[in-house]
C-alpha cells in the first residue's frame, strides 16, 4: 500500500479486509434486491424513470439493465448476469442469487479464519462435480413433442407474468417457434418471428398471426380494404418519377416540347404499372373471386396508385426490407426487382389480406397462408408498461423453446436440481476433497440450497421447514422439488415444471468464477488518470 502511495500520493487504496467486506456487501445487496422476484410467486418491481414513466417487471434482466447501479462490484456482477441472459435468454435472477449465496457462505467461513484461497479451491472442485452431475441429471426429450416444449415455455413464462396470461402465451410462443423451425434441422432464426404491438383492448387479446402484420396500410381511398384468396406480389420496383443518376439537362423551346417531355417521363412509370396490371389480369380471371395485392419496398406515386385502385388492386408502398424477407417465407414466391421478372411463379398466396385501422395508425394483416415459415406475435394491451412486460416475457419464452430444441434435453425445475446437486456434493464429492477444501465444497452445497429456500419464502412458507423436508426426501432417492402451492416436496416432472439445460449449465459455470474472483481481491485501488485534481 505504501509503495503505491509513493508512486501516486493521490491514489485511494482499500485494504484486504475492507475490499473483501465491500465485495461481499455488494453481492448481498444485489441478492436482497433480486431475491423477492424469483419464481412464479415472486413480487414485481416498479421502475420510475426521470420523466415519470413507469415500468412494472419481475424480469431480472430488465431490472439490471434499467437500475442505476453505482457500486463497481455490483456493476460487475450485474454485467455477468446480463451476459447470462444474452447467451441463454433466462437465468438472470438465479445467477444473482447464486453469487450472493456463495459470497454469504464464504463470509461465514472467512469470519472463522479460513483463507479465501481455500474456499475458492473448494468452489472449483464443487463446480466441476456439479457440472458432471448436471449431465447425468438432465432428461432427454423428443423435440417433436409439442407438450414437452409447452412445459418448458410455461415454466419460463410463469416466472414473468401472472398465471392465466402465461398459460395463454405458452401456446403462442410454442407454435411460433415450431412455425419458424426449419425442416432440415438447420439453426432456428428467431428473427423470423416478428413481435408487433398494438395499444388496444386487453393483454389477453394477444394472439399469434400465422402470417404477417405490416405496420402501414394502403395510400388510396378507393383501394379495397379486404382481399380474399389473394395473390401477393412482393416487389422492389420504383413506381414513381425518379431523377436521373447523372447530371442531365433537358432543353425545350416551346410548350409543346415540354408537354411531350413530361408525357415521355410519365410513360416510363405507366408502362411498369401496366405490366403489373397485365399480370393481375392473367392470374385473376373475372368471376373467380381472386384478389391481387402489391407490397412494394419502394415508392408508388399518386397517379400509379390511382391506376392500381381502378383495377381493384390493394397496394402498399415503402414496406420494410425485413418484412419483404418474411413475406416470401410466409406466403411463398420471391422478391421481384424488375418488371421483366413478372411471372405467375413469383407470386405468393394468402387466404385473407385485410386492413385494420386503430386511431391514426393502419395495420395490414396477411393471414391464412398455406405453409408459413415466418409468423407474427401480435401483442395487445391497454397501456405501454403492460405491453413492455409482455414483450420481455415473450422473448424469454421464445428463447426457452429454442434452447429446448437445440439441447434436446431439459432439467426438472422447482429447485430439484439444486437439491439433488447439494445432496450429491455432501455425500459423494466432499469425500474426494482433502483437508480444509472440504469446507469450500460444503459452502458450495449450502449455497445451492438458496434457490429452493427463496422459492419457499416467496410462496409464503417457512424456508427452513421446506429445506429439511426436501433434503430428507432427496436423500431417500428420486427427483424432488418444492410445490409452491403447498410448500411440500413434489416431483416436478408430474407437474410439467422443467428448466433449460443450457441455462443451468451457464449458471453453474459462471457464478462460481465471479464469486471466486471477488473473494481473491485483496486491495481495491483507485489510482487512474481521473484522480488528478483540476
Short mmCIF file of C-alpha atoms in Angstrom, two decimals:
data_model
loop_
_atom_site.label_atom_id
_atom_site.label_comp_id
_atom_site.label_asym_id
_atom_site.label_seq_id
_atom_site.Cartn_x
_atom_site.Cartn_y
_atom_site.Cartn_z
CA UNK A 1 0.00 0.00 0.00
CA UNK A 2 2.80 2.38 0.94
CA UNK A 3 4.56 1.56 -2.37
CA UNK A 4 1.53 2.71 -4.31
CA UNK A 5 1.30 5.88 -2.22
CA UNK A 6 4.94 6.56 -3.13
CA UNK A 7 4.14 6.22 -6.83
CA UNK A 8 0.90 8.16 -6.68
CA UNK A 9 0.18 10.16 -3.50
CA UNK A 10 -3.36 10.88 -4.70
CA UNK A 11 -4.30 7.21 -5.06
CA UNK A 12 -7.10 5.78 -2.94
CA UNK A 13 -6.37 2.33 -1.55
CA UNK A 14 -8.75 -0.05 0.19
CA UNK A 15 -7.06 -2.79 2.25
CA UNK A 16 -7.74 -6.52 2.24
CA UNK A 17 -10.46 -6.67 4.88
CA UNK A 18 -12.22 -3.56 3.59
CA UNK A 19 -12.06 -4.79 -0.03
CA UNK A 20 -13.49 -8.18 0.91
CA UNK A 21 -16.18 -6.53 3.02
CA UNK A 22 -17.11 -4.23 0.10
CA UNK A 23 -17.33 -7.12 -2.40
CA UNK A 24 -19.41 -9.32 -0.11
CA UNK A 25 -21.77 -6.47 0.78
CA UNK A 26 -22.23 -5.54 -2.91
CA UNK A 27 -23.15 -9.15 -3.77
CA UNK A 28 -25.50 -9.36 -0.77
CA UNK A 29 -27.09 -6.01 -1.70
CA UNK A 30 -27.95 -7.20 -5.23
CA UNK A 31 -29.08 -10.51 -3.76
CA UNK A 32 -31.51 -8.78 -1.38
CA UNK A 33 -32.94 -6.67 -4.22
CA UNK A 34 -33.46 -9.57 -6.64
CA UNK A 35 -34.46 -12.48 -4.38
CA UNK A 36 -38.10 -11.41 -3.99
CA UNK A 37 -38.55 -11.69 -7.79
CA UNK A 38 -37.67 -15.38 -8.05
CA UNK A 39 -40.27 -17.90 -9.11
CA UNK A 40 -43.94 -17.73 -10.10
CA UNK A 41 -44.87 -16.27 -6.69
CA UNK A 42 -42.20 -13.56 -6.85
CA UNK A 43 -43.14 -9.92 -6.42
CA UNK A 44 -42.98 -7.16 -9.04
CA UNK A 45 -40.67 -4.14 -9.08
CA UNK A 46 -41.84 -0.73 -10.26
CA UNK A 47 -39.19 1.27 -12.08
CA UNK A 48 -39.89 5.00 -12.40
CA UNK A 49 -37.91 6.99 -14.97
CA UNK A 50 -36.77 10.59 -14.76
CA UNK A 51 -39.76 11.72 -16.81
CA UNK A 52 -42.18 9.83 -14.56
CA UNK A 53 -42.65 6.89 -16.95
CA UNK A 54 -43.40 3.59 -15.23
CA UNK A 55 -42.18 0.07 -15.95
CA UNK A 56 -43.54 -2.89 -13.98
CA UNK A 57 -41.42 -6.03 -14.19
CA UNK A 58 -40.06 -9.03 -12.34
CA UNK A 59 -37.64 -9.91 -15.14
CA UNK A 60 -34.13 -9.80 -13.68
CA UNK A 61 -32.58 -8.83 -17.00
CA UNK A 62 -34.82 -5.75 -17.33
CA UNK A 63 -34.17 -4.73 -13.72
CA UNK A 64 -30.39 -4.96 -14.03
CA UNK A 65 -30.40 -3.01 -17.29
CA UNK A 66 -32.71 -0.28 -16.03
CA UNK A 67 -31.40 0.17 -12.46
CA UNK A 68 -28.66 2.73 -11.92
CA UNK A 69 -26.03 0.77 -10.01
CA UNK A 70 -23.12 2.76 -8.55
CA UNK A 71 -21.03 0.16 -6.71
CA UNK A 72 -18.29 -1.19 -9.05
CA UNK A 73 -18.54 -4.73 -7.67
CA UNK A 74 -22.31 -4.75 -8.10
CA UNK A 75 -21.88 -3.44 -11.65
CA UNK A 76 -19.53 -6.35 -12.42
CA UNK A 77 -21.99 -8.92 -11.06
CA UNK A 78 -24.88 -7.29 -12.94
CA UNK A 79 -22.94 -7.39 -16.22
CA UNK A 80 -22.19 -11.08 -15.74
CA UNK A 81 -25.88 -11.77 -15.09
CA UNK A 82 -26.98 -9.73 -18.13
CA UNK A 83 -24.47 -11.67 -20.25
CA UNK A 84 -26.15 -14.84 -18.98
CA UNK A 85 -29.44 -13.58 -20.40
CA UNK A 86 -27.81 -12.60 -23.70
CA UNK A 87 -26.34 -16.09 -24.12
CA UNK A 88 -29.24 -18.25 -22.91
CA UNK A 89 -32.28 -15.97 -22.62
CA UNK A 90 -33.01 -16.66 -18.94
CA UNK A 91 -31.47 -17.29 -15.52
CA UNK A 92 -30.52 -13.70 -14.62
CA UNK A 93 -32.18 -13.68 -11.20
CA UNK A 94 -30.91 -17.19 -10.38
CA UNK A 95 -27.39 -16.07 -11.27
CA UNK A 96 -27.52 -13.09 -8.88
CA UNK A 97 -28.96 -15.26 -6.10
CA UNK A 98 -26.35 -17.99 -6.52
CA UNK A 99 -23.45 -15.49 -6.49
CA UNK A 100 -24.95 -13.82 -3.40
CA UNK A 101 -25.30 -17.17 -1.63
CA UNK A 102 -21.72 -18.15 -2.48
CA UNK A 103 -20.45 -14.86 -1.04
CA UNK A 104 -22.60 -15.24 2.10
CA UNK A 105 -21.30 -18.75 2.76
CA UNK A 106 -17.72 -17.59 2.14
CA UNK A 107 -18.19 -14.72 4.61
CA UNK A 108 -19.20 -17.18 7.30
CA UNK A 109 -16.06 -19.30 6.90
CA UNK A 110 -13.73 -16.32 6.43
CA UNK A 111 -15.08 -14.92 9.70
CA UNK A 112 -13.91 -18.14 11.36
CA UNK A 113 -10.38 -17.66 10.00
CA UNK A 114 -10.44 -19.71 6.78
CA UNK A 115 -8.34 -18.24 3.95
CA UNK A 116 -10.29 -17.21 0.79
CA UNK A 117 -7.91 -19.27 -1.38
CA UNK A 118 -9.01 -22.49 0.36
CA UNK A 119 -12.68 -21.62 -0.21
CA UNK A 120 -12.00 -20.86 -3.89
CA UNK A 121 -10.31 -24.27 -4.32
CA UNK A 122 -13.35 -25.91 -2.76
CA UNK A 123 -15.67 -23.95 -5.05
CA UNK A 124 -13.68 -25.07 -8.11
CA UNK A 125 -13.86 -28.73 -7.08
CA UNK A 126 -17.57 -28.45 -6.32
CA UNK A 127 -18.24 -26.65 -9.62
CA UNK A 128 -16.69 -29.46 -11.66
CA UNK A 129 -18.65 -32.06 -9.68
CA UNK A 130 -21.92 -30.10 -10.06
CA UNK A 131 -21.48 -29.81 -13.85
CA UNK A 132 -20.75 -33.55 -14.15
CA UNK A 133 -23.81 -34.28 -12.01
CA UNK A 134 -25.94 -31.97 -14.22
CA UNK A 135 -25.06 -34.01 -17.32
CA UNK A 136 -26.42 -37.11 -15.60
CA UNK A 137 -29.41 -35.33 -14.07
CA UNK A 138 -30.79 -33.85 -17.30
CA UNK A 139 -33.53 -35.69 -19.15
CA UNK A 140 -33.61 -36.18 -22.91
CA UNK A 141 -36.77 -35.01 -24.68
CA UNK A 142 -38.27 -35.62 -28.08
CA UNK A 143 -38.09 -32.19 -29.73
CA UNK A 144 -41.06 -33.08 -31.94
CA UNK A 145 -43.21 -33.50 -28.80
CA UNK A 146 -45.19 -30.27 -28.55
CA UNK A 147 -46.25 -30.93 -24.95
CA UNK A 148 -42.61 -31.09 -23.78
CA UNK A 149 -41.91 -27.72 -25.43
CA UNK A 150 -45.07 -26.28 -23.83
CA UNK A 151 -43.91 -27.35 -20.37
CA UNK A 152 -40.61 -25.50 -20.72
CA UNK A 153 -42.31 -22.39 -22.14
CA UNK A 154 -44.92 -22.39 -19.37
CA UNK A 155 -42.26 -22.74 -16.66
CA UNK A 156 -40.36 -19.76 -18.10
CA UNK A 157 -43.39 -17.52 -18.66
CA UNK A 158 -45.00 -18.11 -15.26
CA UNK A 159 -41.95 -16.56 -13.60
CA UNK A 160 -42.53 -13.35 -15.59
CA UNK A 161 -46.33 -12.96 -15.83
CA UNK A 162 -49.48 -13.87 -13.97
CA UNK A 163 -50.63 -17.45 -14.40
CA UNK A 164 -53.60 -17.11 -16.78
CA UNK A 165 -51.76 -14.81 -19.19
CA UNK A 166 -48.63 -17.01 -19.06
CA UNK A 167 -50.67 -20.10 -19.93
CA UNK A 168 -52.21 -18.30 -22.92
CA UNK A 169 -48.81 -17.14 -24.18
CA UNK A 170 -47.39 -20.67 -23.75
CA UNK A 171 -49.25 -21.95 -26.81
CA UNK A 172 -48.42 -18.80 -28.76
CA UNK A 173 -44.62 -18.96 -28.27
CA UNK A 174 -44.51 -22.75 -28.74
CA UNK A 175 -46.41 -22.58 -32.04
CA UNK A 176 -44.33 -19.60 -33.19
CA UNK A 177 -41.03 -21.47 -32.74
CA UNK A 178 -42.48 -24.59 -34.39
CA UNK A 179 -43.52 -22.49 -37.42
CA UNK A 180 -40.07 -20.95 -37.97
CA UNK A 181 -38.20 -24.17 -37.20
CA UNK A 182 -36.52 -25.42 -40.42
CA UNK A 183 -37.48 -28.92 -41.51
CA UNK A 184 -33.86 -29.82 -42.39
CA UNK A 185 -32.59 -29.32 -38.83
CA UNK A 186 -30.84 -26.02 -39.57
CA UNK A 187 -30.44 -23.49 -36.71
CA UNK A 188 -33.64 -21.70 -35.71
CA UNK A 189 -33.72 -17.98 -36.55
CA UNK A 190 -35.98 -16.27 -34.02
CA UNK A 191 -35.81 -13.06 -36.07
CA UNK A 192 -38.36 -14.73 -38.34
CA UNK A 193 -40.85 -14.28 -35.50
CA UNK A 194 -41.99 -10.67 -35.77
CA UNK A 195 -43.18 -9.16 -32.47
CA UNK A 196 -45.73 -6.39 -33.11
CA UNK A 197 -47.73 -4.48 -30.55
CA UNK A 198 -50.99 -2.55 -30.64
CA UNK A 199 -52.16 -0.37 -27.77
CA UNK A 200 -55.62 -1.79 -27.99
CA UNK A 201 -58.04 -3.81 -25.83
CA UNK A 202 -56.70 -6.24 -23.17
CA UNK A 203 -53.47 -8.19 -22.70
CA UNK A 204 -55.42 -11.45 -23.05
CA UNK A 205 -56.22 -10.46 -26.67
CA UNK A 206 -52.59 -11.13 -27.61
CA UNK A 207 -52.54 -13.70 -30.42
CA UNK A 208 -50.39 -15.49 -32.97
CA UNK A 209 -50.81 -14.48 -36.61
CA UNK A 210 -49.75 -17.29 -38.94
CA UNK A 211 -48.58 -14.82 -41.50
CA UNK A 212 -47.51 -11.21 -41.35
CA UNK A 213 -48.67 -7.94 -39.80
CA UNK A 214 -47.42 -4.78 -41.51
CA UNK A 215 -47.46 -1.51 -39.60
CA UNK A 216 -48.87 0.52 -42.52
CA UNK A 217 -51.77 0.35 -44.95
CA UNK A 218 -52.83 1.43 -48.43
CA UNK A 219 -52.47 5.06 -49.50
CA UNK A 220 -55.53 5.39 -51.74
CA UNK A 221 -59.14 5.78 -50.54
CA UNK A 222 -60.62 3.67 -53.37
CA UNK A 223 -58.47 0.61 -52.80
CA UNK A 224 -60.16 -2.47 -51.28
CA UNK A 225 -59.81 -2.82 -47.50
CA UNK A 226 -60.06 -6.61 -47.54
CA UNK A 227 -58.95 -9.11 -50.18
CA UNK A 228 -59.62 -12.85 -50.03
CA UNK A 229 -57.81 -15.63 -51.88
CA UNK A 230 -55.15 -13.12 -52.81
CA UNK A 231 -52.08 -13.33 -55.00
CA UNK A 232 -49.27 -11.28 -53.44
CA UNK A 233 -46.62 -9.51 -55.49
CA UNK A 234 -43.54 -8.89 -53.32
CA UNK A 235 -41.84 -6.12 -55.30
CA UNK A 236 -38.81 -3.88 -55.08
CA UNK A 237 -39.70 -1.70 -58.08
CA UNK A 238 -39.88 2.09 -58.16
CA UNK A 239 -43.32 3.18 -59.38
CA UNK A 240 -42.70 6.91 -59.17
CA UNK A 241 -40.81 9.58 -61.07
CA UNK A 242 -37.08 9.41 -60.35
CA UNK A 243 -34.31 11.83 -61.10
CA UNK A 244 -31.53 10.58 -63.34
CA UNK A 245 -28.37 9.34 -61.63
CA UNK A 246 -26.16 11.53 -63.78
CA UNK A 247 -26.35 15.29 -64.18
CA UNK A 248 -28.50 15.61 -67.29
CA UNK A 249 -30.37 18.59 -68.68
CA UNK A 250 -33.43 18.77 -70.92
CA UNK A 251 -33.92 21.83 -73.08
CA UNK A 252 -37.07 22.80 -74.88
CA UNK A 253 -38.11 25.83 -76.88
CA UNK A 254 -41.89 25.57 -76.74
CA UNK A 255 -44.75 24.44 -74.50
CA UNK A 256 -45.48 21.53 -76.86
CA UNK A 257 -41.98 20.16 -76.43
CA UNK A 258 -42.31 20.41 -72.66
CA UNK A 259 -45.62 18.53 -72.73
CA UNK A 260 -44.05 15.76 -74.81
CA UNK A 261 -41.15 15.58 -72.36
CA UNK A 262 -43.47 15.25 -69.35
CA UNK A 263 -45.58 12.64 -71.17
CA UNK A 264 -42.48 10.61 -72.06
CA UNK A 265 -41.31 10.64 -68.44
CA UNK A 266 -44.75 9.59 -67.25
CA UNK A 267 -44.97 6.82 -69.85
CA UNK A 268 -41.99 5.02 -68.30
CA UNK A 269 -43.76 4.67 -64.93
CA UNK A 270 -47.13 3.93 -66.52
CA UNK A 271 -45.57 1.09 -68.52
CA UNK A 272 -44.31 -0.52 -65.28
CA UNK A 273 -47.75 -0.21 -63.69
CA UNK A 274 -49.39 -1.67 -66.81
CA UNK A 275 -47.11 -4.70 -66.65
CA UNK A 276 -48.34 -5.32 -63.08
CA UNK A 277 -51.97 -4.86 -64.15
CA UNK A 278 -51.43 -7.30 -67.05
CA UNK A 279 -50.06 -9.89 -64.63
CA UNK A 280 -53.08 -9.38 -62.38
CA UNK A 281 -55.49 -9.90 -65.27
CA UNK A 282 -53.57 -13.02 -66.30
CA UNK A 283 -53.75 -14.78 -62.90
CA UNK A 284 -57.10 -13.38 -61.73
CA UNK A 285 -59.70 -14.01 -64.45
CA UNK A 286 -63.05 -12.29 -63.97
CA UNK A 287 -65.58 -14.21 -61.92
CA UNK A 288 -63.14 -16.36 -59.90
CA UNK A 289 -63.17 -14.06 -56.89
CA UNK A 290 -59.37 -13.88 -56.62
CA UNK A 291 -57.68 -10.74 -55.30
CA UNK A 292 -54.31 -9.12 -56.03
CA UNK A 293 -52.03 -7.33 -53.55
CA UNK A 294 -48.82 -5.41 -54.28
CA UNK A 295 -46.38 -4.90 -51.39
CA UNK A 296 -43.57 -2.70 -52.65
CA UNK A 297 -40.34 -1.74 -50.87
CA UNK A 298 -40.02 1.44 -52.95
CA UNK A 299 -42.41 4.30 -53.61
CA UNK A 300 -45.66 4.39 -55.57
CA UNK A 301 -46.75 7.85 -56.74
CA UNK A 302 -50.42 9.03 -56.62
CA UNK A 303 -51.03 8.50 -60.35
CA UNK A 304 -49.78 4.92 -60.15
CA UNK A 305 -51.90 4.32 -57.04
CA UNK A 306 -54.91 5.60 -58.96
CA UNK A 307 -54.29 3.18 -61.85
CA UNK A 308 -53.92 0.25 -59.44
CA UNK A 309 -57.05 1.25 -57.50
CA UNK A 310 -59.14 1.28 -60.70
CA UNK A 311 -58.16 -2.37 -61.23
CA UNK A 312 -59.11 -3.31 -57.64
CA UNK A 313 -55.51 -3.91 -56.58
CA UNK A 314 -54.51 -3.30 -52.95
CA UNK A 315 -51.07 -1.65 -52.99
CA UNK A 316 -48.72 -0.87 -50.08
CA UNK A 317 -45.60 1.21 -50.57
CA UNK A 318 -42.30 1.60 -48.70
CA UNK A 319 -42.55 -1.66 -46.76
CA UNK A 320 -39.56 -2.60 -44.62
CA UNK A 321 -36.94 -4.91 -46.08
CA UNK A 322 -37.25 -7.36 -43.17
CA UNK A 323 -40.98 -7.62 -43.94
CA UNK A 324 -40.18 -8.47 -47.55
CA UNK A 325 -37.93 -11.30 -46.35
CA UNK A 326 -40.60 -12.61 -44.00
CA UNK A 327 -43.30 -12.22 -46.66
CA UNK A 328 -41.70 -14.71 -49.03
CA UNK A 329 -41.20 -17.15 -46.13
CA UNK A 330 -44.84 -16.77 -45.11
CA UNK A 331 -46.62 -16.69 -48.46
CA UNK A 332 -44.17 -18.14 -50.94
CA UNK A 333 -42.96 -16.52 -54.14
CA UNK A 334 -39.89 -14.30 -54.27
CA UNK A 335 -38.95 -10.63 -54.38
CA UNK A 336 -39.17 -9.06 -57.85
CA UNK A 337 -36.65 -6.31 -58.64
CA UNK A 338 -37.68 -5.58 -62.24
CA UNK A 339 -40.89 -5.68 -64.27
CA UNK A 340 -39.10 -8.03 -66.69
CA UNK A 341 -39.22 -10.71 -63.95
CA UNK A 342 -43.01 -10.56 -63.59
CA UNK A 343 -44.29 -14.12 -63.97
CA UNK A 344 -47.02 -16.06 -62.15
CA UNK A 345 -44.29 -18.10 -60.41
CA UNK A 346 -43.08 -15.01 -58.49
CA UNK A 347 -46.41 -14.56 -56.68
CA UNK A 348 -47.18 -15.66 -53.15
CA UNK A 349 -50.65 -16.53 -51.93
CA UNK A 350 -52.70 -15.77 -48.82
CA UNK A 351 -56.27 -16.62 -47.89
CA UNK A 352 -57.05 -13.22 -46.39
CA UNK A 353 -55.39 -9.79 -46.56
CA UNK A 354 -57.15 -7.01 -44.71
CA UNK A 355 -56.54 -3.59 -43.22
CA UNK A 356 -57.16 -2.66 -39.58
CA UNK A 357 -57.34 1.00 -38.56
CA UNK A 358 -56.51 1.91 -34.97
CA UNK A 359 -56.74 5.64 -34.34
CA UNK A 360 -54.49 7.29 -36.88
CA UNK A 361 -52.44 4.13 -37.48
CA UNK A 362 -53.09 1.45 -40.08
CA UNK A 363 -52.11 -2.21 -39.90
CA UNK A 364 -52.27 -4.73 -42.74
CA UNK A 365 -52.79 -8.39 -41.85
CA UNK A 366 -51.68 -11.17 -44.20
CA UNK A 367 -53.29 -14.38 -42.91
CA UNK A 368 -54.38 -17.90 -43.88
CA UNK A 369 -51.16 -18.73 -45.71
CA UNK A 370 -50.56 -22.33 -46.80
CA UNK A 371 -47.15 -23.28 -45.32
CA UNK A 372 -45.79 -20.40 -43.24
CA UNK A 373 -42.16 -20.41 -42.14
CA UNK A 374 -42.46 -16.95 -40.63
CA UNK A 375 -45.11 -15.57 -38.29
CA UNK A 376 -46.08 -12.61 -36.13
CA UNK A 377 -46.92 -12.41 -32.43
CA UNK A 378 -49.38 -9.53 -32.06
CA UNK A 379 -49.19 -8.17 -28.51
CA UNK A 380 -52.13 -6.12 -27.27
CA UNK A 381 -52.51 -4.22 -24.04
CA UNK A 382 -54.27 -1.20 -22.55
CA UNK A 383 -51.07 0.70 -21.70
CA UNK A 384 -47.38 0.87 -22.53
CA UNK A 385 -45.95 -0.82 -19.42
CA UNK A 386 -48.26 -3.83 -19.86
CA UNK A 387 -47.12 -4.21 -23.46
CA UNK A 388 -43.44 -3.87 -22.46
CA UNK A 389 -43.85 -6.52 -19.74
CA UNK A 390 -45.47 -8.98 -22.16
CA UNK A 391 -42.88 -8.27 -24.86
CA UNK A 392 -39.98 -9.07 -22.50
CA UNK A 393 -41.71 -12.27 -21.35
CA UNK A 394 -42.45 -13.40 -24.93
CA UNK A 395 -38.79 -13.00 -25.90
CA UNK A 396 -37.74 -15.17 -22.93
CA UNK A 397 -40.40 -17.75 -23.79
CA UNK A 398 -39.21 -17.97 -27.39
CA UNK A 399 -35.61 -18.47 -26.25
CA UNK A 400 -36.70 -21.16 -23.78
CA UNK A 401 -38.40 -23.21 -26.51
CA UNK A 402 -35.46 -22.72 -28.88
CA UNK A 403 -32.98 -23.82 -26.20
CA UNK A 404 -35.00 -26.99 -25.58
CA UNK A 405 -34.91 -27.88 -29.28
CA UNK A 406 -31.16 -27.13 -29.51
CA UNK A 407 -30.27 -29.08 -26.34
CA UNK A 408 -32.79 -31.93 -26.87
CA UNK A 409 -32.78 -32.08 -23.06
CA UNK A 410 -34.41 -30.44 -20.04
CA UNK A 411 -33.73 -30.27 -16.31
CA UNK A 412 -36.53 -30.85 -13.74
CA UNK A 413 -37.37 -27.47 -12.17
CA UNK A 414 -38.83 -26.23 -8.86
CA UNK A 415 -35.34 -26.35 -7.30
CA UNK A 416 -34.98 -30.09 -7.97
CA UNK A 417 -31.50 -29.86 -9.50
CA UNK A 418 -30.16 -27.63 -6.70
CA UNK A 419 -31.42 -30.02 -4.01
CA UNK A 420 -30.09 -33.11 -5.78
CA UNK A 421 -26.71 -31.48 -6.53
CA UNK A 422 -26.32 -30.28 -2.93
CA UNK A 423 -27.06 -33.80 -1.69
CA UNK A 424 -24.51 -35.24 -4.16
CA UNK A 425 -21.81 -32.78 -3.06
CA UNK A 426 -22.36 -33.54 0.63
CA UNK A 427 -22.49 -37.31 0.26
CA UNK A 428 -20.01 -38.01 -2.57
CA UNK A 429 -17.84 -35.06 -3.61
CA UNK A 430 -16.82 -33.97 -0.12
CA UNK A 431 -15.19 -37.39 0.40
CA UNK A 432 -12.86 -36.79 -2.55
CA UNK A 433 -11.67 -33.43 -1.15
CA UNK A 434 -8.67 -33.20 1.13
CA UNK A 435 -8.19 -31.09 4.23
CA UNK A 436 -9.89 -27.75 4.59
CA UNK A 437 -11.02 -27.76 0.93
CA UNK A 438 -13.94 -29.84 2.22
CA UNK A 439 -15.28 -26.66 3.80
CA UNK A 440 -15.40 -24.94 0.39
CA UNK A 441 -17.35 -27.89 -1.03
CA UNK A 442 -19.82 -27.75 1.87
CA UNK A 443 -20.19 -23.98 1.41
CA UNK A 444 -20.97 -24.53 -2.28
CA UNK A 445 -23.58 -27.18 -1.40
CA UNK A 446 -25.21 -24.84 1.12
CA UNK A 447 -25.26 -22.03 -1.46
CA UNK A 448 -27.07 -24.28 -3.94
CA UNK A 449 -29.95 -24.58 -1.48
CA UNK A 450 -30.51 -20.82 -1.69
CA UNK A 451 -32.82 -21.15 -4.73
CA UNK A 452 -35.34 -23.60 -3.15
CA UNK A 453 -35.19 -21.61 0.11
CA UNK A 454 -36.20 -18.40 -1.68
CA UNK A 455 -38.88 -20.21 -3.71
CA UNK A 456 -40.41 -21.37 -0.42
CA UNK A 457 -40.04 -17.93 1.19
CA UNK A 458 -41.62 -16.10 -1.76
CA UNK A 459 -44.54 -18.54 -1.68
CA UNK A 460 -45.25 -17.69 1.96
CA UNK A 461 -43.80 -20.83 3.60
CA UNK A 462 -41.06 -21.33 6.15
CA UNK A 463 -37.82 -21.88 4.20
CA UNK A 464 -36.12 -23.98 6.91
CA UNK A 465 -39.03 -26.42 7.18
CA UNK A 466 -39.16 -26.72 3.39
CA UNK A 467 -35.41 -27.38 3.05
CA UNK A 468 -35.43 -30.02 5.81
CA UNK A 469 -38.29 -31.88 4.13
CA UNK A 470 -36.75 -31.56 0.66
CA UNK A 471 -33.29 -32.76 1.70
CA UNK A 472 -34.70 -35.74 3.60
CA UNK A 473 -36.78 -36.70 0.54
CA UNK A 474 -33.75 -36.28 -1.75
CA UNK A 475 -31.61 -38.50 0.49
CA UNK A 476 -34.25 -41.21 0.14
CA UNK A 477 -33.76 -41.05 -3.65
CA UNK A 478 -35.77 -39.63 -6.54
CA UNK A 479 -36.26 -36.19 -8.06
CA UNK A 480 -37.67 -33.75 -5.53
CA UNK A 481 -38.72 -30.11 -5.95
CA UNK A 482 -40.86 -27.70 -3.97
CA UNK A 483 -44.59 -27.34 -4.60
CA UNK A 484 -45.18 -23.59 -4.30
CA UNK A 485 -48.90 -24.16 -3.74
CA UNK A 486 -48.47 -26.31 -0.60
CA UNK A 487 -44.82 -25.80 0.41
CA UNK A 488 -44.28 -29.56 0.41
CA UNK A 489 -41.99 -31.80 -1.61
CA UNK A 490 -43.20 -32.89 -5.07
CA UNK A 491 -41.94 -34.45 -8.27
CA UNK A 492 -41.71 -31.51 -10.72
CA UNK A 493 -41.95 -33.89 -13.70
CA UNK A 494 -45.54 -34.78 -12.81
CA UNK A 495 -46.41 -31.05 -12.78
CA UNK A 496 -44.57 -30.38 -16.06
CA UNK A 497 -42.04 -28.00 -14.46
CA UNK A 498 -38.81 -28.01 -16.47
CA UNK A 499 -35.86 -25.66 -16.90
CA UNK A 500 -33.42 -25.29 -19.78
CA UNK A 501 -30.28 -27.37 -19.54
CA UNK A 502 -28.10 -24.66 -21.08
CA UNK A 503 -29.37 -22.08 -18.55
CA UNK A 504 -28.46 -24.26 -15.55
CA UNK A 505 -25.11 -25.14 -17.07
CA UNK A 506 -24.24 -21.50 -17.73
CA UNK A 507 -25.15 -20.53 -14.14
CA UNK A 508 -23.04 -23.36 -12.72
CA UNK A 509 -20.08 -22.32 -14.86
CA UNK A 510 -20.23 -18.53 -14.46
CA UNK A 511 -21.40 -17.86 -10.89
CA UNK A 512 -18.54 -19.68 -9.05
CA UNK A 513 -15.96 -17.95 -11.27
CA UNK A 514 -17.35 -14.49 -10.46
CA UNK A 515 -17.57 -15.30 -6.74
CA UNK A 516 -14.01 -16.71 -6.71
CA UNK A 517 -12.60 -13.62 -8.40
CA UNK A 518 -14.30 -11.34 -5.89
CA UNK A 519 -13.09 -13.41 -2.93
CA UNK A 520 -9.46 -13.22 -4.12
CA UNK A 521 -9.44 -9.40 -4.28
CA UNK A 522 -7.10 -8.18 -1.54
CA UNK A 523 -6.87 -4.48 -2.47
CA UNK A 524 -9.05 -2.03 -4.33
CA UNK A 525 -7.03 0.72 -5.99
CA UNK A 526 -8.40 3.93 -7.39
CA UNK A 527 -5.34 5.49 -8.96
CA UNK A 528 -6.32 6.20 -12.55
CA UNK A 529 -5.83 9.35 -14.58
CA UNK A 530 -9.17 10.71 -13.48
CA UNK A 531 -7.83 11.13 -9.91
CA UNK A 532 -5.84 14.22 -10.89
CA UNK A 533 -7.16 17.35 -9.27
CA UNK A 534 -8.18 20.05 -11.70
#
